[in-house]
PDB file of C-alpha atoms and ligand atoms in Angstrom:
ATOM      1  CA  MET A  54      39.538 159.719  93.357  1.00 55.00           C
ATOM      2  CA  PRO A  55      37.744 162.940  94.168  1.00 65.00           C
ATOM      3  CA  ALA A  56      35.132 164.303  90.897  1.00 78.00           C
ATOM      4  CA  SER A  57      36.600 166.958  88.919  1.00 93.00           C
ATOM      5  CA  LEU A  58      34.503 170.280  88.854  1.00 94.00           C
ATOM      6  CA  THR A  59      33.575 169.480  85.344  1.00 95.00           C
ATOM      7  CA  GLU A  60      32.325 166.212  86.708  1.00 96.00           C
ATOM      8  CA  LEU A  61      30.191 167.596  89.694  1.00 97.00           C
ATOM      9  CA  GLU A  62      29.075 170.250  87.442  1.00 97.00           C
ATOM     10  CA  SER A  63      27.641 167.391  84.942  1.00 97.00           C
ATOM     11  CA  GLN A  64      25.918 166.124  88.288  1.00 97.00           C
ATOM     12  CA  ARG A  65      24.688 169.284  89.171  1.00 97.00           C
ATOM     13  CA  ASP A  66      23.348 170.306  85.508  1.00 97.00           C
ATOM     14  CA  ALA A  67      21.406 166.530  86.001  1.00 97.00           C
ATOM     15  CA  LEU A  68      20.009 167.175  89.387  1.00 98.00           C
ATOM     16  CA  LEU A  69      18.334 170.331  88.079  1.00 97.00           C
ATOM     17  CA  ARG A  70      16.917 168.599  85.213  1.00 97.00           C
ATOM     18  CA  SER A  71      15.383 166.256  87.440  1.00 97.00           C
ATOM     19  CA  LEU A  72      13.704 168.863  89.770  1.00 96.00           C
ATOM     20  CA  LEU A  73      12.465 170.685  86.497  1.00 95.00           C
ATOM     21  CA  SER A  74      10.374 167.239  85.517  1.00 95.00           C
ATOM     22  CA  LEU A  75       9.092 166.560  89.214  1.00 95.00           C
ATOM     23  CA  GLY A  76       5.622 167.597  88.582  1.00 93.00           C
ATOM     24  CA  ASP A  77       3.085 168.494  91.672  1.00 97.00           C
ATOM     25  CA  PHE A  78       4.595 167.633  94.974  1.00 96.00           C
ATOM     26  CA  ARG A  79       3.287 168.114  98.276  1.00 95.00           C
ATOM     27  CA  PRO A  80       4.513 166.392 101.931  1.00 94.00           C
ATOM     28  CA  GLY A  81       2.206 164.593 103.794  1.00 95.00           C
ATOM     29  CA  SER A  82       0.846 161.057 104.421  1.00 96.00           C
ATOM     30  CA  ILE A  83      -2.097 159.419 103.900  1.00 95.00           C
ATOM     31  CA  SER A  84      -4.196 157.254 106.998  1.00 93.00           C
ATOM     32  CA  THR A  85      -7.639 155.991 107.138  1.00 89.00           C
ATOM     33  CA  THR A  86     -10.139 155.583 109.534  1.00 83.00           C
ATOM     34  CA  SER A  87     -12.695 153.699 110.097  1.00 83.00           C
ATOM     35  CA  GLY A  88     -15.112 152.468 112.915  1.00 83.00           C
ATOM     36  CA  ARG A  89     -17.395 153.933 114.779  1.00 87.00           C
ATOM     37  CA  CYS A  90     -18.710 157.594 115.040  1.00 87.00           C
ATOM     38  CA  GLY A  91     -19.333 159.454 118.451  1.00 88.00           C
ATOM     39  CA  LYS A  92     -22.935 159.590 117.658  1.00 91.00           C
ATOM     40  CA  PRO A  93     -24.998 156.370 120.214  1.00 91.00           C
ATOM     41  CA  SER A  94     -27.753 156.803 117.598  1.00 92.00           C
ATOM     42  CA  CYS A  95     -26.193 156.189 114.262  1.00 93.00           C
ATOM     43  CA  HIS A  96     -26.082 152.481 112.872  1.00 91.00           C
ATOM     44  CA  CYS A  97     -22.037 151.945 113.093  1.00 90.00           C
ATOM     45  CA  HIS A  98     -23.277 151.210 117.157  1.00 90.00           C
ATOM     46  CA  GLN A  99     -25.584 148.337 116.140  1.00 90.00           C
ATOM     47  CA  PRO A 100     -24.250 144.972 116.908  1.00 89.00           C
ATOM     48  CA  GLY A 101     -22.956 143.195 114.029  1.00 88.00           C
ATOM     49  CA  ASN A 102     -22.169 146.923 112.077  1.00 89.00           C
ATOM     50  CA  PRO A 103     -19.028 146.765 110.654  1.00 86.00           C
ATOM     51  CA  GLY A 104     -19.034 150.554 111.276  1.00 88.00           C
ATOM     52  CA  HIS A 105     -17.748 153.271 109.030  1.00 87.00           C
ATOM     53  CA  GLY A 106     -15.371 154.148 106.400  1.00 82.00           C
ATOM     54  CA  PRO A 107     -12.815 153.504 105.262  1.00 85.00           C
ATOM     55  CA  HIS A 108     -11.983 157.209 104.943  1.00 88.00           C
ATOM     56  CA  TRP A 109      -9.099 158.198 103.815  1.00 93.00           C
ATOM     57  CA  ARG A 110      -7.356 161.734 105.063  1.00 94.00           C
ATOM     58  CA  LEU A 111      -4.145 163.441 103.943  1.00 96.00           C
ATOM     59  CA  THR A 112      -2.386 165.135 106.923  1.00 96.00           C
ATOM     60  CA  TYR A 113       0.573 167.476 106.623  1.00 94.00           C
ATOM     61  CA  LYS A 114       2.113 170.450 108.485  1.00 92.00           C
ATOM     62  CA  ARG A 115       1.782 173.818 107.323  1.00 90.00           C
ATOM     63  CA  ARG A 116       3.239 176.556 109.119  1.00 93.00           C
ATOM     64  CA  GLY A 117       3.657 174.544 112.195  1.00 93.00           C
ATOM     65  CA  LYS A 118      -0.129 173.588 112.148  1.00 95.00           C
ATOM     66  CA  THR A 119      -1.313 170.149 111.285  1.00 95.00           C
ATOM     67  CA  VAL A 120      -3.782 170.587 108.251  1.00 94.00           C
ATOM     68  CA  SER A 121      -6.028 167.209 107.259  1.00 94.00           C
ATOM     69  CA  GLU A 122      -7.768 167.101 103.856  1.00 94.00           C
ATOM     70  CA  SER A 123      -9.843 163.886 103.151  1.00 93.00           C
ATOM     71  CA  LEU A 124      -9.602 161.926 100.039  1.00 94.00           C
ATOM     72  CA  PRO A 125     -13.301 161.387  98.680  1.00 91.00           C
ATOM     73  CA  ASP A 126     -12.807 158.678  96.598  1.00 91.00           C
ATOM     74  CA  GLU A 127      -9.980 156.051  95.118  1.00 92.00           C
ATOM     75  CA  PRO A 128      -9.081 158.655  92.200  1.00 96.00           C
ATOM     76  CA  ALA A 129      -8.143 161.277  94.954  1.00 96.00           C
ATOM     77  CA  ARG A 130      -6.342 159.262  96.936  1.00 95.00           C
ATOM     78  CA  ARG A 131      -4.256 157.941  94.164  1.00 96.00           C
ATOM     79  CA  LYS A 132      -3.630 161.367  92.971  1.00 97.00           C
ATOM     80  CA  ALA A 133      -2.581 162.561  97.022  1.00 97.00           C
ATOM     81  CA  GLU A 134      -0.058 159.288  96.775  1.00 97.00           C
ATOM     82  CA  ARG A 135       1.582 160.574  93.504  1.00 97.00           C
ATOM     83  CA  GLU A 136       2.114 164.031  95.111  1.00 97.00           C
ATOM     84  CA  ILE A 137       3.315 162.274  98.233  1.00 97.00           C
ATOM     85  CA  ALA A 138       5.919 160.445  96.186  1.00 97.00           C
ATOM     86  CA  ALA A 139       7.120 163.184  93.983  1.00 97.00           C
ATOM     87  CA  TYR A 140       7.724 165.226  97.246  1.00 97.00           C
ATOM     88  CA  ARG A 141       9.969 162.404  98.546  1.00 97.00           C
ATOM     89  CA  GLU A 142      11.996 162.704  95.443  1.00 97.00           C
ATOM     90  CA  PHE A 143      11.615 166.341  95.580  1.00 97.00           C
ATOM     91  CA  GLN A 144      13.463 165.871  99.425  1.00 97.00           C
ATOM     92  CA  LEU A 145      16.013 163.454  97.826  1.00 98.00           C
ATOM     93  CA  LEU A 146      17.080 165.702  94.696  1.00 98.00           C
ATOM     94  CA  SER A 147      17.649 168.550  96.759  1.00 98.00           C
ATOM     95  CA  ARG A 148      19.531 166.632  99.599  1.00 98.00           C
ATOM     96  CA  GLN A 149      22.035 165.731  96.336  1.00 98.00           C
ATOM     97  CA  LEU A 150      21.907 169.207  95.048  1.00 98.00           C
ATOM     98  CA  LEU A 151      23.043 170.662  98.465  1.00 98.00           C
ATOM     99  CA  ASP A 152      25.771 167.879  98.635  1.00 97.00           C
ATOM    100  CA  VAL A 153      27.269 168.355  95.137  1.00 97.00           C
ATOM    101  CA  ASN A 154      27.275 172.278  95.793  1.00 97.00           C
ATOM    102  CA  LEU A 155      28.849 171.834  98.701  1.00 97.00           C
ATOM    103  CA  ALA A 156      31.704 170.006  96.906  1.00 96.00           C
ATOM    104  CA  ILE A 157      31.472 172.326  94.244  1.00 96.00           C
ATOM    105  CA  CYS A 158      32.064 175.279  96.334  1.00 96.00           C
ATOM    106  CA  ARG A 159      35.277 173.515  97.874  1.00 94.00           C
ATOM    107  CA  LEU A 160      36.941 172.545  94.834  1.00 94.00           C
ATOM    108  CA  ARG A 161      36.451 176.022  93.171  1.00 93.00           C
ATOM    109  CA  PRO A 162      39.249 178.179  93.177  1.00 91.00           C
ATOM    110  CA  PRO A 163      38.460 181.920  94.300  1.00 89.00           C
ATOM    111  CA  ALA A 164      39.440 183.703  91.327  1.00 82.00           C
ATOM    112  CA  ALA A 165      37.469 181.686  89.154  1.00 65.00           C
ATOM    113  CA  ALA A 166      34.666 182.030  91.692  1.00 63.00           C
ATOM    114  CA  GLU A 167      34.811 186.097  90.933  1.00 66.00           C
ATOM    115  CA  GLY A 168      34.554 185.503  87.355  1.00 57.00           C
ATOM    116  CA  ALA A 169      37.436 188.353  86.990  1.00 49.00           C
ATOM    117  CA  GLY A 170      41.276 186.613  87.623  1.00 46.00           C
ATOM    118  CA  GLY A 171      42.123 189.434  85.264  1.00 48.00           C
ATOM    119  CA  LEU A 172      41.065 192.035  87.962  1.00 49.00           C
ATOM    120  CA  LYS A 173      43.832 190.690  90.300  1.00 49.00           C
ATOM    121  CA  LYS A 174      46.646 190.809  87.436  1.00 50.00           C
ATOM    122  CA  LYS A 175      45.741 194.487  86.764  1.00 49.00           C
ATOM    123  CA  ARG A 176      45.713 195.715  89.944  1.00 50.00           C
ATOM    124  CA  PHE A 177      49.077 194.023  90.370  1.00 51.00           C
ATOM    125  CA  ALA A 178      50.776 195.090  87.205  1.00 49.00           C
ATOM    126  CA  GLN A 179      49.572 198.923  88.336  1.00 49.00           C
ATOM    127  CA  SER A 180      51.133 198.824  91.778  1.00 49.00           C
ATOM    128  CA  THR A 181      54.966 197.083  90.251  1.00 48.00           C
ATOM    129  CA  PRO A 182      55.893 199.989  88.408  1.00 52.00           C
ATOM    130  CA  ARG A 183      55.380 202.595  90.966  1.00 51.00           C
ATOM    131  CA  SER A 184      57.391 200.564  93.421  1.00 49.00           C
ATOM    132  CA  THR A 185      60.123 200.405  90.627  1.00 49.00           C
ATOM    133  CA  SER A 186      60.292 204.262  89.880  1.00 48.00           C
ATOM    134  CA  ARG A 187      60.154 204.821  93.566  1.00 50.00           C
ATOM    135  CA  SER A 188      63.374 203.139  94.385  1.00 48.00           C
ATOM    136  CA  GLY A 189      64.770 203.974  91.052  1.00 46.00           C
ATOM    137  CA  ALA A 190      64.328 207.867  92.675  1.00 45.00           C
ATOM    138  CA  SER A 191      66.171 207.251  96.054  1.00 48.00           C
TER     139      SER A 191
HETATM  140 ZN1  LIG B  56     -21.951 156.175 112.800  1.00 52.64          ZN
END
């Protein structure tokens, strides 16, 4: 059985409340680089050297361009992880919010959506006496 309008509206309220409590969020992915760099004179090219890193980076797209930020330490990395997790939550919530709104739009009758059900009735009531008076004159 499909959900009623009231049920859907309370679902939408709950989703909007969840969105409000999201906190900081950003898209992106965290990756790590380690190993040898491009400088042949660097210590990382000496035999037995474990190389650089690991260096953590946050990468994301902004206006079609890939942006990369370095995450210098553990707190910075954990902060970015929290922000990315919140962004996933945001995406999930906005998809659900869209679905609920689609269902609401489908269910809501046109008169209720206008919020002026009385307007049509008034217009209809005005046209009725005119037609009766015309028919009475002929
Ligand atoms: Zn190096």
